[in-house]
């Protein structure tokens, strides 16, 4: 854990800027970035636009709003959906079909009286023999980059379409709310909302809720790690051990969300130690969530007030918000930011190629916008700096498989190396496939070159997809074959979107 004397406050000694000034600057750079991304996407071969979009309500954050989701789906997605709908109309039981039973029986003795239903049953039986896809698609939830301030959900279109083709997966790119209008931790909370929504609507979307992965680039790479940590805390009531006691601000936020109940109203210090004889309930992430007694559940079925003192009950409790037990199969962070306890000056000092650095005009805008208001953000928060998150949280919240890429000429390289070393150590023990892309700078795969994509991108995208297929396991109709750029599993006739 970082030195607590430097755990709060802005990353530099600059005078804080008003939010309206930051918003004006952000809007200008968003417009200019949209031009750059347009140039990036018109380079041949061009990626397709999202197949459809949805908008979901924000529930985790204390700030009401909506979160747009952009969907990229396999070519057979709609046909599989229609077949599944036809099977349901024909009254065919899913369990009977998958276990090889008579699809016409539906668990009972019944006759199909029309030729049409007979034909549907035959189609269903043939589909079941080759492997049903609807309901079995892996799903990858992606978070775009841009310092939590710039960018859109379609910026990673080449990556999204590559994953669709190579993994036969549904890819959902999240247009999370951005700073400075929505500073930390709104982006991370929107990411958790997206994961919970996808898990809840898995049947409707045709995806396998046991095969959920997260990916992201730059700040989105940070999110695919911090979203997993925040999700774990959401599911386990936020109580962890004493190495990560929540600050008074975090406690107030959590009470506002209706997730955690109150602590004593006179507790203002983030490291206040309770008396030995205090009636406290301590939940550790390595333990299963406790079951609540019926009397306790009855008394706390409504959202608790953050200032209400609960007599004769533990100081820390969980309010049941019907949060499902979501398991993330793997995360794929690309050149992520991992440790905000390091100043930008410290980060820049580690870069061996100063001419490849991201200009200060951007990093200052990102930090001032996301870490707002100044001097109120705990820079060692696990939802901001997973590189210094508690060991128990990293061990329990992160999936076993992590596929991570860093860039050689990047001020974030060292914290990426340190994070890899930490999570592969025996006390955490994650399986990390790590690639440092040589000779490239931060965001190298998003170069605004309208003539051709950046060389080398396809090799790294294919390698990452190969590892994702390994994690997801065998899928019907997916076969690997060698190409000059690497091992591919794209179906015949699918267009490559990177060279």
XYZ file of C-alpha atoms in Angstrom:
499
model
C 0.000 0.000 0.000
C 1.250 3.455 -0.784
C 2.424 5.883 1.888
C -0.763 7.335 3.352
C 0.819 10.761 3.666
C 0.620 11.051 -0.114
C -2.536 9.067 -0.690
C -4.828 12.029 -1.207
C -4.849 15.125 -3.327
C -4.131 16.053 -6.934
C -1.263 14.309 -8.729
C 0.610 17.624 -9.089
C 0.804 20.997 -7.353
C -1.056 22.783 -10.164
C -3.826 25.173 -9.287
C -7.169 23.396 -9.668
C -9.265 24.446 -12.628
C -12.982 25.034 -12.513
C -15.089 22.214 -13.854
C -16.692 24.409 -16.515
C -13.240 25.214 -17.913
C -12.325 21.532 -17.926
C -15.623 20.729 -19.651
C -14.970 23.247 -22.425
C -11.497 21.849 -23.017
C -12.781 18.290 -22.947
C -15.452 19.059 -25.550
C -12.884 20.611 -27.852
C -10.559 17.622 -27.595
C -13.450 15.179 -27.978
C -14.304 16.793 -31.296
C -10.681 16.658 -32.476
C -10.327 13.076 -31.281
C -13.455 12.090 -33.195
C -11.727 13.293 -36.375
C -8.643 11.256 -35.544
C -10.704 8.138 -34.872
C -12.578 8.662 -38.141
C -9.249 8.653 -39.971
C -8.228 5.556 -38.031
C -11.388 3.668 -38.978
C -11.457 4.571 -42.682
C -8.079 2.926 -43.243
C -8.613 -0.297 -45.213
C -9.956 -2.776 -44.312
C -12.669 -0.784 -42.579
C -14.387 -2.188 -39.493
C -18.144 -2.387 -39.486
C -20.419 -0.279 -37.355
C -22.081 -1.817 -34.286
C -24.927 -4.186 -35.084
C -27.277 -2.608 -32.564
C -27.289 -0.532 -29.392
C -29.006 -0.564 -26.039
C -29.173 1.968 -23.227
C -29.312 0.879 -19.596
C -30.019 2.815 -16.413
C -27.216 3.617 -14.002
C -27.916 1.989 -10.640
C -24.549 1.495 -8.942
C -23.534 5.137 -9.104
C -25.192 7.704 -6.907
C -25.627 9.821 -10.052
C -28.686 8.985 -12.100
C -28.329 8.608 -15.837
C -28.113 6.146 -18.705
C -25.241 4.106 -20.112
C -25.263 3.368 -23.874
C -23.988 -0.042 -24.968
C -22.793 -0.833 -28.505
C -23.146 -4.466 -29.656
C -20.958 -6.324 -32.140
C -22.304 -9.812 -32.857
C -21.296 -12.858 -34.971
C -22.756 -13.171 -38.494
C -25.046 -16.038 -37.477
C -26.378 -14.235 -34.395
C -29.778 -13.295 -35.841
C -30.313 -16.650 -37.557
C -29.497 -18.486 -34.337
C -31.899 -16.227 -32.484
C -34.695 -16.998 -34.967
C -34.024 -20.727 -34.743
C -34.159 -20.527 -30.965
C -37.423 -18.580 -31.114
C -38.864 -21.128 -33.547
C -37.852 -23.969 -31.271
C -39.566 -22.245 -28.355
C -42.755 -21.744 -30.388
C -42.671 -25.421 -31.304
C -42.621 -26.276 -27.601
C -39.241 -28.003 -27.693
C -37.604 -28.296 -24.290
C -34.009 -27.087 -24.170
C -32.914 -29.777 -21.733
C -34.394 -32.561 -23.843
C -32.613 -31.305 -26.931
C -29.239 -30.804 -25.280
C -29.326 -34.202 -23.579
C -30.226 -35.952 -26.817
C -33.856 -36.639 -26.008
C -36.751 -36.458 -28.399
C -37.243 -32.747 -29.153
C -40.908 -33.435 -29.874
C -41.633 -34.832 -26.427
C -41.003 -31.727 -24.256
C -40.840 -34.068 -21.268
C -44.274 -35.505 -22.081
C -45.857 -37.769 -24.646
C -47.027 -35.381 -27.351
C -47.479 -35.506 -31.107
C -46.476 -32.907 -33.664
C -49.541 -32.793 -35.849
C -48.388 -30.586 -38.677
C -45.710 -30.891 -41.297
C -44.402 -27.452 -40.411
C -43.638 -28.435 -36.815
C -42.044 -31.671 -38.017
C -39.734 -29.671 -40.255
C -38.873 -27.306 -37.398
C -38.086 -30.282 -35.159
C -35.794 -31.775 -37.785
C -33.946 -28.477 -38.155
C -33.590 -28.244 -34.400
C -32.275 -31.780 -34.165
C -29.655 -31.087 -36.839
C -28.628 -27.905 -35.060
C -28.284 -29.729 -31.769
C -26.013 -32.310 -33.375
C -23.555 -29.631 -34.539
C -23.842 -27.592 -31.338
C -26.335 -24.937 -30.410
C -24.838 -21.430 -30.406
C -27.697 -19.335 -29.071
C -27.230 -19.091 -25.341
C -23.627 -20.241 -25.634
C -21.882 -17.209 -27.124
C -19.048 -15.904 -24.951
C -19.418 -12.218 -24.185
C -16.631 -9.641 -23.976
C -17.424 -6.309 -22.333
C -15.037 -3.636 -23.606
C -14.065 -0.231 -22.206
C -12.566 2.409 -24.494
C -9.627 4.646 -23.638
C -9.231 8.410 -23.477
C -8.146 9.189 -19.923
C -11.718 8.748 -18.631
C -12.386 12.061 -20.415
C -12.318 11.479 -24.194
C -13.383 8.752 -26.587
C -16.481 6.761 -27.479
C -17.627 3.159 -27.419
C -16.869 2.703 -31.138
C -13.183 3.690 -30.900
C -12.155 0.040 -30.502
C -14.180 -1.172 -33.488
C -11.231 -3.066 -35.014
C -10.579 -4.912 -31.783
C -14.283 -5.602 -31.220
C -14.817 -7.058 -34.681
C -11.641 -9.116 -34.430
C -12.873 -10.660 -31.182
C -16.277 -11.358 -32.737
C -14.680 -13.215 -35.654
C -11.914 -14.991 -33.754
C -13.838 -16.004 -30.634
C -17.379 -16.234 -32.051
C -18.309 -13.952 -29.195
C -20.702 -11.099 -28.602
C -18.726 -7.925 -27.856
C -20.388 -5.100 -25.939
C -18.556 -1.786 -25.878
C -19.581 0.474 -22.998
C -20.046 4.208 -23.473
C -19.501 4.946 -19.797
C -20.023 8.483 -18.529
C -16.882 10.591 -18.716
C -15.132 13.277 -16.702
C -15.151 16.142 -15.940
C -18.947 15.985 -16.013
C -18.779 12.620 -14.207
C -15.497 12.324 -12.282
C -14.145 9.328 -10.364
C -15.592 6.819 -9.575
C -18.556 7.091 -11.984
C -16.819 5.371 -14.921
C -15.950 2.321 -12.815
C -19.453 2.141 -11.384
C -20.953 2.352 -14.879
C -18.714 -0.552 -15.849
C -20.092 -2.619 -12.962
C -23.615 -1.738 -14.051
C -22.839 -3.005 -17.552
C -21.511 -6.325 -16.225
C -24.499 -6.864 -13.936
C -26.948 -5.982 -16.723
C -25.335 -8.391 -19.177
C -25.363 -11.172 -16.576
C -29.034 -10.547 -15.786
C -30.049 -10.466 -19.480
C -27.800 -13.307 -20.653
C -30.711 -15.473 -21.862
C -32.236 -12.596 -23.815
C -28.854 -11.757 -25.384
C -28.013 -15.374 -26.199
C -24.749 -15.280 -24.251
C -23.260 -17.635 -21.697
C -23.166 -15.923 -18.300
C -20.329 -18.262 -17.309
C -18.145 -16.896 -20.120
C -17.884 -13.173 -19.405
C -14.589 -11.413 -20.119
C -13.542 -7.778 -19.805
C -11.192 -5.894 -22.115
C -10.067 -2.303 -22.383
C -7.448 0.115 -23.639
C -5.473 2.672 -21.579
C -7.991 4.065 -19.075
C -10.293 1.301 -20.321
C -7.521 -1.139 -19.414
C -7.612 0.312 -15.930
C -11.382 -0.188 -15.923
C -11.368 -3.856 -16.859
C -9.311 -4.379 -13.675
C -11.017 -1.894 -11.350
C -14.498 -2.918 -12.480
C -13.682 -6.465 -11.364
C -12.547 -5.136 -7.965
C -15.596 -2.900 -7.558
C -17.866 -5.762 -8.625
C -16.362 -8.003 -5.954
C -16.928 -5.379 -3.282
C -20.483 -4.847 -4.543
C -21.183 -8.547 -4.170
C -19.529 -8.835 -0.769
C -20.822 -5.733 0.974
C -17.552 -3.767 0.812
C -16.294 -5.063 4.159
C -12.722 -6.226 3.918
C -9.933 -6.528 6.447
C -8.187 -3.665 8.208
C -5.655 -3.075 5.443
C -8.409 -1.430 3.403
C -10.823 0.307 5.744
C -13.089 2.650 3.748
C -12.693 6.378 4.236
C -15.599 8.427 5.553
C -16.216 9.701 2.007
C -16.284 6.173 0.596
C -18.601 5.053 3.403
C -21.002 7.885 2.629
C -20.941 7.001 -1.071
C -21.644 3.355 -0.350
C -24.519 4.187 1.949
C -25.920 6.489 -0.745
C -25.783 3.599 -3.206
C -27.848 1.494 -0.846
C -25.165 -1.154 -0.768
C -23.599 -0.874 2.652
C -25.287 0.281 5.812
C -23.999 3.002 8.048
C -21.149 3.134 10.469
C -21.349 5.133 13.668
C -22.230 8.714 12.838
C -19.304 10.063 14.882
C -16.800 8.070 12.857
C -14.979 10.533 10.662
C -11.455 9.206 10.483
C -10.718 6.761 7.685
C -8.523 4.646 9.993
C -10.619 4.803 13.156
C -10.161 1.596 15.175
C -13.237 0.184 16.880
C -13.014 -0.907 20.554
C -12.246 -4.550 21.168
C -15.709 -5.154 22.641
C -17.578 -3.373 19.834
C -20.347 -5.312 18.152
C -18.794 -5.456 14.677
C -19.326 -7.767 11.748
C -16.140 -8.238 9.711
C -16.456 -9.735 6.242
C -13.347 -10.896 4.450
C -13.222 -11.336 0.675
C -11.816 -14.827 0.976
C -14.890 -15.919 2.967
C -18.341 -16.636 1.593
C -20.911 -13.878 2.200
C -22.743 -14.546 5.490
C -26.390 -15.475 5.519
C -28.607 -12.897 7.195
C -31.189 -13.915 9.772
C -34.827 -13.415 8.866
C -35.296 -10.797 11.581
C -32.239 -8.912 10.334
C -33.438 -9.111 6.726
C -36.897 -7.874 7.702
C -35.508 -4.889 9.551
C -33.155 -3.953 6.705
C -35.203 -4.701 3.623
C -35.419 -0.965 2.919
C -32.497 1.240 2.016
C -30.755 2.400 5.183
C -30.173 6.067 5.905
C -26.450 6.928 6.051
C -26.990 8.763 9.358
C -29.258 6.270 11.130
C -27.685 4.494 14.091
C -28.570 0.798 14.263
C -28.900 -0.342 17.859
C -27.600 -3.733 18.958
C -26.536 -4.699 15.432
C -23.078 -4.899 13.879
C -21.580 -1.568 12.846
C -21.117 -2.837 9.306
C -23.890 -4.738 7.546
C -25.045 -5.645 4.063
C -28.275 -4.548 2.458
C -29.659 -7.141 0.095
C -29.794 -5.594 -3.388
C -30.166 -8.939 -5.145
C -26.664 -8.723 -6.642
C -25.912 -11.904 -8.629
C -22.706 -13.824 -8.121
C -20.949 -12.875 -11.354
C -17.726 -14.669 -12.239
C -15.377 -12.966 -14.689
C -13.485 -15.546 -16.763
C -10.612 -13.329 -17.881
C -9.558 -9.728 -18.364
C -7.594 -8.287 -21.285
C -6.043 -4.909 -20.370
C -4.092 -3.091 -23.072
C -1.455 -0.586 -21.832
C -3.458 0.188 -18.655
C -2.900 2.917 -16.079
C -2.462 1.162 -12.751
C -0.981 3.400 -10.069
C -2.084 6.996 -9.520
C 0.028 7.265 -6.367
C 2.897 7.857 -8.816
C 2.957 11.434 -10.092
C 3.098 12.181 -13.783
C 6.661 13.407 -13.294
C 7.635 10.063 -11.774
C 5.932 8.228 -14.587
C 7.578 10.318 -17.310
C 10.996 9.751 -15.770
C 10.690 6.022 -16.533
C 10.118 6.481 -20.277
C 13.247 5.848 -22.341
C 11.836 7.744 -25.333
C 10.683 11.225 -24.342
C 9.605 11.960 -27.912
C 6.966 9.231 -27.602
C 5.286 10.599 -24.491
C 1.678 11.682 -24.331
C 1.770 15.511 -24.137
C 1.148 17.136 -20.762
C -1.827 19.039 -22.185
C -3.660 15.703 -22.317
C -2.444 14.145 -19.078
C -3.195 17.357 -17.150
C -6.707 17.429 -18.603
C -7.260 13.771 -17.772
C -6.041 14.036 -14.183
C -7.751 17.330 -13.408
C -11.037 16.071 -14.868
C -11.192 12.568 -13.408
C -9.615 13.276 -10.010
C -12.115 15.960 -9.107
C -12.656 17.754 -6.758
C -8.946 18.096 -5.948
C -7.668 16.933 -2.551
C -10.682 14.687 -2.022
C -9.617 11.637 -4.039
C -7.790 8.797 -2.336
C -5.128 8.064 -4.934
C -4.538 4.635 -3.412
C -8.183 3.629 -3.843
C -8.330 0.148 -5.404
C -10.919 1.485 -7.875
C -8.330 3.972 -9.136
C -4.917 2.398 -8.482
C -5.259 -1.389 -8.653
C -1.472 -1.612 -8.602
C -1.533 -0.834 -4.878
C -4.860 -2.522 -4.042
C -5.012 -4.878 -1.052
C -3.535 -8.287 -1.750
C -6.662 -10.123 -0.584
C -8.828 -8.076 -2.935
C -6.619 -8.756 -5.959
C -6.491 -12.445 -5.123
C -10.231 -12.872 -4.737
C -11.675 -10.307 -7.148
C -9.529 -10.833 -10.230
C -10.070 -13.839 -12.495
C -7.369 -16.449 -12.704
C -6.489 -15.607 -16.319
C -5.194 -12.177 -17.298
C -3.955 -11.266 -20.785
C -2.021 -8.013 -20.539
C -0.140 -5.869 -23.053
C 2.137 -2.915 -22.404
C 4.106 -0.606 -24.705
C 7.871 -0.202 -24.646
C 7.844 3.604 -25.048
C 5.133 4.339 -22.494
C 5.266 6.170 -19.176
C 2.925 3.454 -17.855
C 5.293 0.586 -18.681
C 6.938 0.297 -15.264
C 3.678 0.144 -13.329
C 2.493 -2.517 -15.764
C 5.612 -4.588 -15.089
C 5.237 -4.121 -11.347
C 1.584 -5.137 -11.460
C 2.409 -8.261 -13.406
C 5.120 -9.201 -10.907
C 2.771 -8.624 -7.997
C -0.215 -10.634 -9.235
C 1.935 -13.561 -10.379
C 3.643 -13.797 -6.974
C 2.628 -16.813 -4.842
C 0.418 -14.788 -2.476
C -1.900 -13.858 -5.392
C -0.970 -16.488 -7.982
C -2.696 -15.331 -11.162
C -1.975 -16.812 -14.581
C -0.767 -13.822 -16.618
C 0.002 -13.896 -20.327
C 2.113 -10.767 -20.677
C 3.378 -9.108 -23.837
C 5.408 -5.912 -23.996
C 4.981 -4.617 -27.530
C 8.427 -3.471 -28.601
C 9.169 -0.182 -30.319
C 5.718 1.369 -29.883
C 4.215 4.171 -27.814
C 1.020 4.360 -25.786
C -2.064 3.785 -27.948
C -0.019 2.620 -30.917
C -2.870 0.540 -32.345
C -5.142 3.601 -32.699
C -2.898 5.624 -35.036
C -4.962 8.117 -37.142
C -3.520 6.947 -40.442
C -6.253 6.913 -43.142
C -4.133 4.875 -45.552
C -3.387 1.739 -43.580
C -3.595 0.322 -40.039
C -0.425 0.302 -37.954
C 1.797 -2.707 -38.722
C 1.865 -5.403 -36.068
C -1.595 -4.831 -34.683
C -3.125 -7.933 -36.202
C -0.453 -10.237 -34.766
C -1.094 -9.005 -31.236
C -4.866 -8.998 -31.619
C -4.779 -12.588 -32.938
C -2.503 -13.713 -30.119
C -4.806 -12.199 -27.517
C -7.841 -13.847 -29.133
C -6.078 -17.211 -29.153
C -5.576 -16.933 -25.399
C -9.204 -15.912 -24.931
C -10.343 -18.997 -26.846
C -8.238 -21.098 -24.504
C -9.944 -19.551 -21.495
C -13.461 -19.849 -22.956
C -12.919 -23.478 -23.908
C -14.056 -25.349 -26.992
C -16.942 -23.908 -28.974
C -19.016 -25.493 -31.746
C -17.775 -24.679 -35.214
C -14.577 -22.903 -34.079
C -11.443 -24.286 -35.708
C -7.950 -22.800 -35.554
C -5.668 -22.541 -38.584
C -2.339 -20.919 -39.328
C -2.032 -17.609 -41.185
C 1.001 -15.438 -42.009
C -0.025 -13.137 -39.133
C -0.643 -15.860 -36.567
C -3.153 -18.489 -35.477
C -6.696 -17.539 -36.478
C -10.140 -19.026 -35.954
C -12.188 -16.584 -38.001
C -14.950 -18.291 -39.982
C -14.484 -18.660 -43.707
C -15.499 -15.558 -45.582
C -15.217 -13.162 -42.642
C -13.383 -9.946 -43.418
C -10.182 -9.088 -41.611
C -10.322 -5.600 -40.113
C -6.612 -5.274 -39.319
C -3.541 -5.940 -41.456
